[in-house]
Amino acid sequence: MNMQQFENFQPPVSQAKHDENLDVLKRLGEERLAKELADCGVVDPKKLAEEILESPEKEN
Amino acid sequence: MATNIAELDQEKDVAALEKESEPRGPETIADLESVSGQLKQDLEKTFRQDSLDIAALEKAAGPEAAPAVAASQELEKTAAELKEEARIRLDAVLAASQAAFESLSPEEKKQLHTTYQEIPAEVATDRLKKIPPEMQGALKVCGEVFQDCEYPWAMIGSNALVLEAETEKLGDDLDIIFAIQDFDQVYEKLEALEQAGTVEHLKVTEMKNLAGQANGCFKLSGQMKSGERLIDFEAFGQNIDPEKNKNGLVNIGLDEHQVNVYQIPDAKGETAAVNMMDKAGVEKLYFQNLLNEFGLYDLEGWNNRGFLNSKAIQRIANLQNLGNSPEKIVGALPEVGVKTEKAEQAKEVISHLWEGIKGGEYKGPGLTRTLGEKLNLPDNRYRPEKVVDFITKETGAQMKSISEIGKQAEAMEKAAENSLDPKALAEYDGFLKAKIGEVAAIRDRYQEYLGMTSSQDAEADFAPYAALIRLKDYFAQPALADLVVRKIRTEEKLLALEN
């Protein structure tokens, strides 16, 4: 495969920005995050909110 | 608990103070993974970060680009200076190693860290059947370009792998490593081929590590014409210095290697001797690259090496194709010499991932089995590799899509930043809602794949699992979190305007 096509990716957020975002979301709480996700039509907002707020390293 | 972001901002100073008082320093893999700021200092060796494209600069400063250059004399000056500086650095690399090499005889130079094995014609003919005629023609040209090198050189990557591995995967490009000491003569030959029309878009790139420092390696790249095909090539001029770091041609830690010499024919039946890194060398390279790439697998890693998801996932498949079970791969990791702290940590991460899948937690029908059946792939040893190819393409497109969404959101936010226009803000809010749904669907797709994963089929599922779980946790979910925070802020603004 041609790897060139992958080389221009930028991450959606930097680590520092993600830490900041998580801080904000944790303070607002899981319920609020689930409500926001539900507002966007997410299928299982509660579960997703829980996973987003968990440490991503949990499974690693 | 705060109910909006404005309140949170007030709490931030207290939180910052609390954070200051927390113990510092990583203690677990989880901690280590989050210490991404270390990345740029840690990664000393890498060969994929293009930084200075001398040929492009040359063109920018040349007569064909005259109007642009005339419009910007500073650009011309900078380009020329940069080119000159790169040449000075190349000469410095050569001068630094001169003392170490000048005492060597031609034979000793040729055999620096390298032994050669001539492959008998009947064995070569049989193995070369896997490589299409046009690729063989391009390999023969490589043989001619590098045949006068004083120091070792070899083809690496898929073309070398396919000769000795149980794989159906064919190389679609040419990867070569050679000693930087042979740079000038290789460049001259490629330049002559460019003038003759066999090579197109010849470029020189000075390589840098992630800290932005020149590492003494220079890459020659372009496309080679063979039959109807234009085949990409990359030839890495490696900074070898036996006195300084005991490195061989592969200067990320591989000291000794064997090169297999094949006589490879072109369409006319004329042959040239082509050096192919042997199985053990290819395997060591894959191990080292796997660790370097996993070492970058965090949010900052995506920033520097977004394409690594597909690379890393394929490394595992490549190693398996060379006859290594995941158990064997993980067992071999402690012995792999790496030069960065991150890559060292990656050994633990990969072991942990393997423990995670084989531990019995995953009770799906089997990711490789399920996708293999859906895609009508024959149930044989090549199935996992083809599933990896499929997932790589899919996740690649999704990563691109998520990245685009991030860029769009950033641009819209900037435009709406100081806007008091409720309509513009409402439009941005609508965009965010739609995109949160889209990214959540992609993330759910990864979750669905993970749900198919089977601990019982851990060997077949390991490669896609290892990449998917990180893609979900390190790419899709952070993107979602970011979009949600943007949405909340935007709606707070809207509310404030209404009031």
CSV table of C-alpha atoms in Angstrom, one decimal, chain B residues 91-261:
chain,number,residue,atom,x,y,z
B,91,ASP,CA,30.6,16.8,4.2
B,92,ALA,CA,30.9,17.0,8.0
B,93,VAL,CA,29.4,13.6,8.4
B,94,LEU,CA,31.8,12.2,5.8
B,95,ALA,CA,34.8,14.0,7.4
B,96,ALA,CA,33.8,12.7,10.8
B,97,SER,CA,33.9,9.1,9.7
B,98,GLN,CA,36.9,9.5,7.4
B,99,ALA,CA,39.5,8.6,10.1
B,100,ALA,CA,37.6,5.4,11.0
B,101,PHE,CA,37.4,4.3,7.4
B,102,GLU,CA,40.6,5.4,5.7
B,103,SER,CA,42.6,2.5,7.2
B,104,LEU,CA,40.2,-0.1,5.8
B,105,SER,CA,41.0,-2.0,2.7
B,106,PRO,CA,38.4,-2.1,-0.1
B,107,GLU,CA,37.5,-5.6,1.0
B,108,GLU,CA,37.1,-4.6,4.6
B,109,LYS,CA,34.9,-1.7,3.5
B,110,LYS,CA,32.7,-4.0,1.4
B,111,GLN,CA,32.3,-6.4,4.4
B,112,LEU,CA,31.7,-3.8,7.0
B,113,HIS,CA,29.3,-5.5,9.4
B,114,THR,CA,28.1,-7.5,6.4
B,115,THR,CA,28.5,-11.0,5.0
B,116,TYR,CA,27.3,-12.0,1.5
B,117,GLN,CA,25.6,-15.1,0.3
B,118,GLU,CA,25.3,-15.8,-3.4
B,119,ILE,CA,22.0,-17.4,-4.0
B,120,PRO,CA,22.2,-20.3,-6.5
B,121,ALA,CA,20.4,-19.8,-9.8
B,122,GLU,CA,17.8,-22.5,-9.3
B,123,VAL,CA,16.9,-21.2,-5.8
B,124,ALA,CA,16.9,-17.6,-7.1
B,125,THR,CA,14.7,-18.5,-10.1
B,126,ASP,CA,12.2,-20.2,-7.8
B,127,ARG,CA,12.0,-17.4,-5.3
B,128,LEU,CA,11.9,-14.6,-7.9
B,129,LYS,CA,8.7,-16.1,-9.3
B,130,LYS,CA,6.9,-14.2,-6.6
B,131,ILE,CA,8.1,-10.9,-7.9
B,132,PRO,CA,6.4,-9.5,-11.1
B,133,PRO,CA,8.6,-8.9,-14.2
B,134,GLU,CA,8.3,-5.1,-14.0
B,135,MET,CA,9.4,-5.0,-10.4
B,136,GLN,CA,12.3,-7.4,-11.3
B,137,GLY,CA,13.3,-4.9,-14.0
B,138,ALA,CA,13.4,-2.1,-11.4
B,139,LEU,CA,15.4,-4.2,-9.0
B,140,LYS,CA,17.9,-4.9,-11.8
B,141,VAL,CA,18.3,-1.2,-12.3
B,142,CYS,CA,18.9,-0.8,-8.5
B,143,GLY,CA,21.6,-3.5,-8.8
B,144,GLU,CA,23.3,-1.4,-11.6
B,145,VAL,CA,23.0,1.8,-9.6
B,146,PHE,CA,24.5,0.5,-6.4
B,147,GLN,CA,26.9,-2.1,-7.8
B,148,ASP,CA,29.9,0.2,-7.5
B,149,CYS,CA,29.3,1.2,-3.9
B,150,GLU,CA,32.4,0.8,-1.8
B,151,TYR,CA,30.4,0.0,1.3
B,152,PRO,CA,27.5,-2.4,1.8
B,153,TRP,CA,24.0,-1.8,0.4
B,154,ALA,CA,20.8,-3.8,0.4
B,155,MET,CA,17.2,-3.8,-0.6
B,156,ILE,CA,14.9,-4.0,2.4
B,157,GLY,CA,11.2,-4.0,2.9
B,158,SER,CA,8.6,-6.1,1.1
B,159,ASN,CA,10.7,-7.1,-1.9
B,160,ALA,CA,13.3,-8.6,0.5
B,161,LEU,CA,10.6,-10.1,2.7
B,162,VAL,CA,8.7,-11.8,0.0
B,163,LEU,CA,11.7,-13.9,-1.1
B,164,GLU,CA,11.9,-15.7,2.2
B,165,ALA,CA,8.5,-15.3,3.9
B,166,GLU,CA,5.3,-17.2,3.6
B,167,THR,CA,3.4,-14.3,2.3
B,168,GLU,CA,1.4,-13.3,-0.8
B,169,LYS,CA,2.0,-9.6,-0.1
B,170,LEU,CA,4.1,-8.1,-2.9
B,171,GLY,CA,6.2,-5.0,-2.5
B,172,ASP,CA,4.9,-2.0,-4.5
B,173,ASP,CA,8.0,0.2,-4.0
B,174,LEU,CA,11.7,-0.1,-3.6
B,175,ASP,CA,13.5,0.5,-0.3
B,176,ILE,CA,17.3,0.6,-0.3
B,177,ILE,CA,19.8,1.3,2.4
B,178,PHE,CA,23.4,2.2,1.6
B,179,ALA,CA,26.3,4.0,3.3
B,180,ILE,CA,26.3,7.8,3.3
B,181,GLN,CA,30.0,7.5,2.1
B,182,ASP,CA,28.7,6.3,-1.3
B,183,PHE,CA,26.2,9.1,-1.5
B,184,ASP,CA,27.8,11.2,-4.3
B,185,GLN,CA,28.3,8.4,-6.7
B,186,VAL,CA,24.8,7.0,-6.2
B,187,TYR,CA,23.4,10.4,-6.8
B,188,GLU,CA,25.4,10.8,-10.0
B,189,LYS,CA,24.1,7.5,-11.3
B,190,LEU,CA,20.5,8.3,-10.5
B,191,GLU,CA,20.9,11.8,-12.0
B,192,ALA,CA,22.1,10.1,-15.2
B,193,LEU,CA,19.1,7.8,-15.2
B,194,GLU,CA,16.9,10.8,-14.7
B,195,GLN,CA,18.4,12.4,-17.8
B,196,ALA,CA,17.9,9.2,-19.7
B,197,GLY,CA,14.3,9.0,-18.6
B,198,THR,CA,14.4,5.9,-16.5
B,199,VAL,CA,14.1,7.9,-13.2
B,200,GLU,CA,11.7,10.7,-12.6
B,201,HIS,CA,11.3,13.3,-9.8
B,202,LEU,CA,14.7,12.6,-8.2
B,203,LYS,CA,14.9,14.3,-4.9
B,204,VAL,CA,17.4,14.6,-2.0
B,205,THR,CA,16.1,14.9,1.5
B,206,GLU,CA,18.1,15.6,4.6
B,207,MET,CA,16.7,13.4,7.3
B,208,LYS,CA,16.1,14.7,10.8
B,209,ASN,CA,15.1,13.2,14.0
B,210,LEU,CA,11.9,14.2,15.8
B,211,ALA,CA,13.9,16.8,17.8
B,212,GLY,CA,14.5,18.5,14.5
B,213,GLN,CA,18.2,17.7,14.5
B,214,ALA,CA,19.9,16.5,11.3
B,215,ASN,CA,21.0,12.9,12.0
B,216,GLY,CA,23.6,12.6,9.2
B,217,CYS,CA,21.3,10.6,7.0
B,218,PHE,CA,20.3,11.7,3.5
B,219,LYS,CA,17.5,10.1,1.4
B,220,LEU,CA,17.4,9.9,-2.4
B,221,SER,CA,13.9,9.3,-3.7
B,222,GLY,CA,11.9,9.4,-6.9
B,223,GLN,CA,10.2,7.1,-9.3
B,224,MET,CA,11.7,4.4,-11.5
B,225,LYS,CA,10.2,3.6,-14.8
B,226,SER,CA,9.9,-0.2,-15.6
B,227,GLY,CA,7.7,-1.4,-18.4
B,228,GLU,CA,4.4,0.4,-18.0
B,229,ARG,CA,5.0,1.1,-14.3
B,230,LEU,CA,6.4,4.0,-12.4
B,231,ILE,CA,7.7,2.5,-9.1
B,232,ASP,CA,8.5,4.7,-6.1
B,233,PHE,CA,11.9,4.3,-4.6
B,234,GLU,CA,13.6,5.5,-1.4
B,235,ALA,CA,17.3,5.0,-0.9
B,236,PHE,CA,18.5,5.9,2.6
B,237,GLY,CA,22.1,7.0,2.8
B,238,GLN,CA,22.9,5.8,6.3
B,239,ASN,CA,25.3,7.5,8.6
B,240,ILE,CA,27.5,4.6,9.6
B,241,ASP,CA,30.5,5.1,11.8
B,242,PRO,CA,32.0,1.9,13.2
B,243,GLU,CA,34.2,3.8,15.7
B,244,LYS,CA,31.5,6.0,17.2
B,245,ASN,CA,28.5,3.7,17.6
B,246,LYS,CA,29.4,0.3,16.3
B,247,ASN,CA,26.5,0.5,14.0
B,248,GLY,CA,26.2,-1.3,10.7
B,249,LEU,CA,24.4,-0.2,7.6
B,250,VAL,CA,21.1,-0.3,9.5
B,251,ASN,CA,22.0,2.3,12.0
B,252,ILE,CA,19.2,1.8,14.4
B,253,GLY,CA,21.1,-0.9,16.2
B,254,LEU,CA,21.6,-3.8,13.8
B,255,ASP,CA,25.3,-4.6,14.1
B,256,GLU,CA,25.8,-7.5,11.7
B,257,HIS,CA,23.8,-8.6,8.8
B,258,GLN,CA,23.8,-11.0,5.9
B,259,VAL,CA,23.0,-9.9,2.4
B,260,ASN,CA,21.7,-12.4,-0.1
B,261,VAL,CA,22.9,-11.7,-3.7
